[in-house]
Amino acid sequence: MVESLYALLASIGFSHPLHPMMTHVPMGMIIGMVTFSFIGLIWKNSNLGQTAYHCSVLAFLSIIPVIGTGLLDWLHRLEGEWNELIIAKMILGTVLTILLAVTLVQKKKGATSTKLFILYLLCLACAGGLGYSGGELVYG
């Protein structure tokens, strides 16, 4: 099934991996939620905290297609071969998904802006690790 999808895409001239183009939404939203949360803490502006929360919602929703396309590319390009970088990406992807879910729950429970900022920073650390391991996987 995976090969059929990539064959179909190749037949219309698209031969690139799917995962890299999908990563920009959650990664950008994670950077946005940290930035807006930080500025909101400094300026004591709850609207910026709300914007950070909206970024976290979009990051959480967009992580599912990113993981899906990552698995498809892994099966297609690496034939499902396990290595340290793949294991790291799977662990970090799972941790990031859980952390994003925790941020949403904590916001609904009325967590402080400082607590949310720390959670957002943890998400950013996971995202950084994912980006680094992905770059190492592709570019060595």
CSV table of C-alpha atoms in Angstrom, one decimal:
chain,number,residue,atom,x,y,z
A,1,MET,CA,0.0,0.0,0.0
A,2,VAL,CA,2.8,2.4,0.9
A,3,GLU,CA,4.6,1.8,-2.4
A,4,SER,CA,1.3,2.3,-4.3
A,5,LEU,CA,0.9,5.8,-2.7
A,6,TYR,CA,4.5,6.8,-3.6
A,7,ALA,CA,4.1,5.3,-7.1
A,8,LEU,CA,0.9,7.4,-7.6
A,9,LEU,CA,2.7,10.5,-6.5
A,10,ALA,CA,5.7,9.8,-8.7
A,11,SER,CA,3.3,9.3,-11.7
A,12,ILE,CA,2.2,12.9,-11.3
A,13,GLY,CA,5.8,14.2,-10.9
A,14,PHE,CA,6.1,14.3,-7.1
A,15,SER,CA,9.0,12.2,-5.9
A,16,HIS,CA,9.9,14.0,-2.7
A,17,PRO,CA,9.3,12.6,0.8
A,18,LEU,CA,6.0,13.7,2.4
A,19,HIS,CA,7.2,14.2,6.0
A,20,PRO,CA,9.5,17.2,5.7
A,21,MET,CA,6.9,19.5,4.2
A,22,MET,CA,4.4,18.6,7.0
A,23,THR,CA,6.7,19.4,9.9
A,24,HIS,CA,6.6,23.1,9.4
A,25,VAL,CA,3.1,23.6,10.9
A,26,PRO,CA,3.7,22.0,14.4
A,27,MET,CA,7.3,23.3,14.6
A,28,GLY,CA,6.2,26.8,13.7
A,29,MET,CA,3.3,26.7,16.2
A,30,ILE,CA,5.6,25.4,18.9
A,31,ILE,CA,8.0,28.2,18.3
A,32,GLY,CA,5.0,30.6,18.3
A,33,MET,CA,3.6,29.2,21.6
A,34,VAL,CA,7.0,29.7,23.4
A,35,THR,CA,7.4,33.2,21.9
A,36,PHE,CA,3.9,34.4,22.7
A,37,SER,CA,4.0,32.9,26.1
A,38,PHE,CA,7.3,34.5,26.9
A,39,ILE,CA,6.3,37.9,25.7
A,40,GLY,CA,3.0,37.5,27.6
A,41,LEU,CA,4.8,36.8,30.8
A,42,ILE,CA,7.1,39.8,30.4
A,43,TRP,CA,4.3,42.2,29.4
A,44,LYS,CA,1.7,40.6,31.7
A,45,ASN,CA,-0.6,40.3,28.7
A,46,SER,CA,-3.2,37.5,28.9
A,47,ASN,CA,-4.1,37.9,25.3
A,48,LEU,CA,-0.6,36.7,24.3
A,49,GLY,CA,-1.0,33.8,26.6
A,50,GLN,CA,-4.2,32.9,24.8
A,51,THR,CA,-2.5,33.2,21.5
A,52,ALA,CA,0.2,30.8,22.8
A,53,TYR,CA,-2.6,28.4,23.7
A,54,HIS,CA,-4.1,28.6,20.3
A,55,CYS,CA,-0.7,27.8,18.8
A,56,SER,CA,-0.6,24.7,21.1
A,57,VAL,CA,-4.0,23.6,19.8
A,58,LEU,CA,-2.9,23.9,16.2
A,59,ALA,CA,0.4,22.1,17.0
A,60,PHE,CA,-1.4,19.3,18.6
A,61,LEU,CA,-3.9,18.9,15.8
A,62,SER,CA,-1.2,19.0,13.1
A,63,ILE,CA,1.1,16.5,14.8
A,64,ILE,CA,-1.0,13.5,13.7
A,65,PRO,CA,-0.4,14.0,9.9
A,66,VAL,CA,3.3,14.7,10.7
A,67,ILE,CA,3.7,11.4,12.5
A,68,GLY,CA,1.7,9.6,9.8
A,69,THR,CA,3.8,11.0,6.9
A,70,GLY,CA,6.9,10.3,8.9
A,71,LEU,CA,6.0,6.6,9.2
A,72,LEU,CA,5.1,6.5,5.5
A,73,ASP,CA,8.5,8.0,4.5
A,74,TRP,CA,10.3,5.7,7.0
A,75,LEU,CA,8.6,2.6,5.4
A,76,HIS,CA,9.2,3.9,1.9
A,77,ARG,CA,12.7,5.3,2.1
A,78,LEU,CA,14.3,3.2,4.8
A,79,GLU,CA,12.1,0.1,4.4
A,80,GLY,CA,11.1,0.2,8.1
A,81,GLU,CA,14.7,-0.3,9.2
A,82,TRP,CA,15.3,0.5,12.9
A,83,ASN,CA,18.3,2.5,14.0
A,84,GLU,CA,19.1,4.8,16.9
A,85,LEU,CA,17.8,7.9,15.1
A,86,ILE,CA,14.5,6.3,14.2
A,87,ILE,CA,14.1,5.1,17.8
A,88,ALA,CA,14.9,8.6,19.1
A,89,LYS,CA,12.4,10.2,16.7
A,90,MET,CA,9.6,7.8,17.7
A,91,ILE,CA,10.3,8.4,21.4
A,92,LEU,CA,10.5,12.2,21.0
A,93,GLY,CA,7.4,12.2,18.8
A,94,THR,CA,5.5,10.4,21.4
A,95,VAL,CA,6.7,12.6,24.2
A,96,LEU,CA,5.9,15.7,22.2
A,97,THR,CA,2.4,14.5,21.5
A,98,ILE,CA,1.9,13.8,25.2
A,99,LEU,CA,3.4,17.1,26.2
A,100,LEU,CA,1.1,19.0,23.8
A,101,ALA,CA,-1.9,17.2,25.2
A,102,VAL,CA,-0.8,18.0,28.7
A,103,THR,CA,-0.5,21.7,27.8
A,104,LEU,CA,-4.1,21.7,26.6
A,105,VAL,CA,-5.4,19.9,29.7
A,106,GLN,CA,-3.4,22.2,32.0
A,107,LYS,CA,-4.7,25.3,30.3
A,108,LYS,CA,-8.3,24.1,30.7
A,109,LYS,CA,-7.6,23.4,34.4
A,110,GLY,CA,-6.4,27.0,34.8
A,111,ALA,CA,-2.6,26.5,35.0
A,112,THR,CA,-0.5,29.6,35.6
A,113,SER,CA,1.2,31.3,32.7
A,114,THR,CA,4.6,30.3,34.2
A,115,LYS,CA,3.6,26.6,34.4
A,116,LEU,CA,2.4,26.7,30.8
A,117,PHE,CA,5.6,28.5,29.6
A,118,ILE,CA,7.7,25.7,31.2
A,119,LEU,CA,5.5,23.1,29.4
A,120,TYR,CA,5.9,25.0,26.2
A,121,LEU,CA,9.7,25.0,26.6
A,122,LEU,CA,9.7,21.2,27.1
A,123,CYS,CA,7.7,21.0,23.8
A,124,LEU,CA,10.3,23.1,22.1
A,125,ALA,CA,13.1,20.9,23.5
A,126,CYS,CA,11.4,17.8,22.0
A,127,ALA,CA,10.8,19.6,18.7
A,128,GLY,CA,14.5,20.6,18.6
A,129,GLY,CA,15.5,17.0,19.2
A,130,LEU,CA,13.1,15.8,16.5
A,131,GLY,CA,14.5,18.3,14.0
A,132,TYR,CA,18.1,17.5,14.9
A,133,SER,CA,17.6,13.7,14.7
A,134,GLY,CA,15.7,14.1,11.4
A,135,GLY,CA,18.5,16.2,10.0
A,136,GLU,CA,21.1,13.6,11.1
A,137,LEU,CA,19.0,10.8,9.6
A,138,VAL,CA,18.8,12.5,6.2
A,139,TYR,CA,22.1,14.4,6.0
A,140,GLY,CA,24.3,12.4,8.3
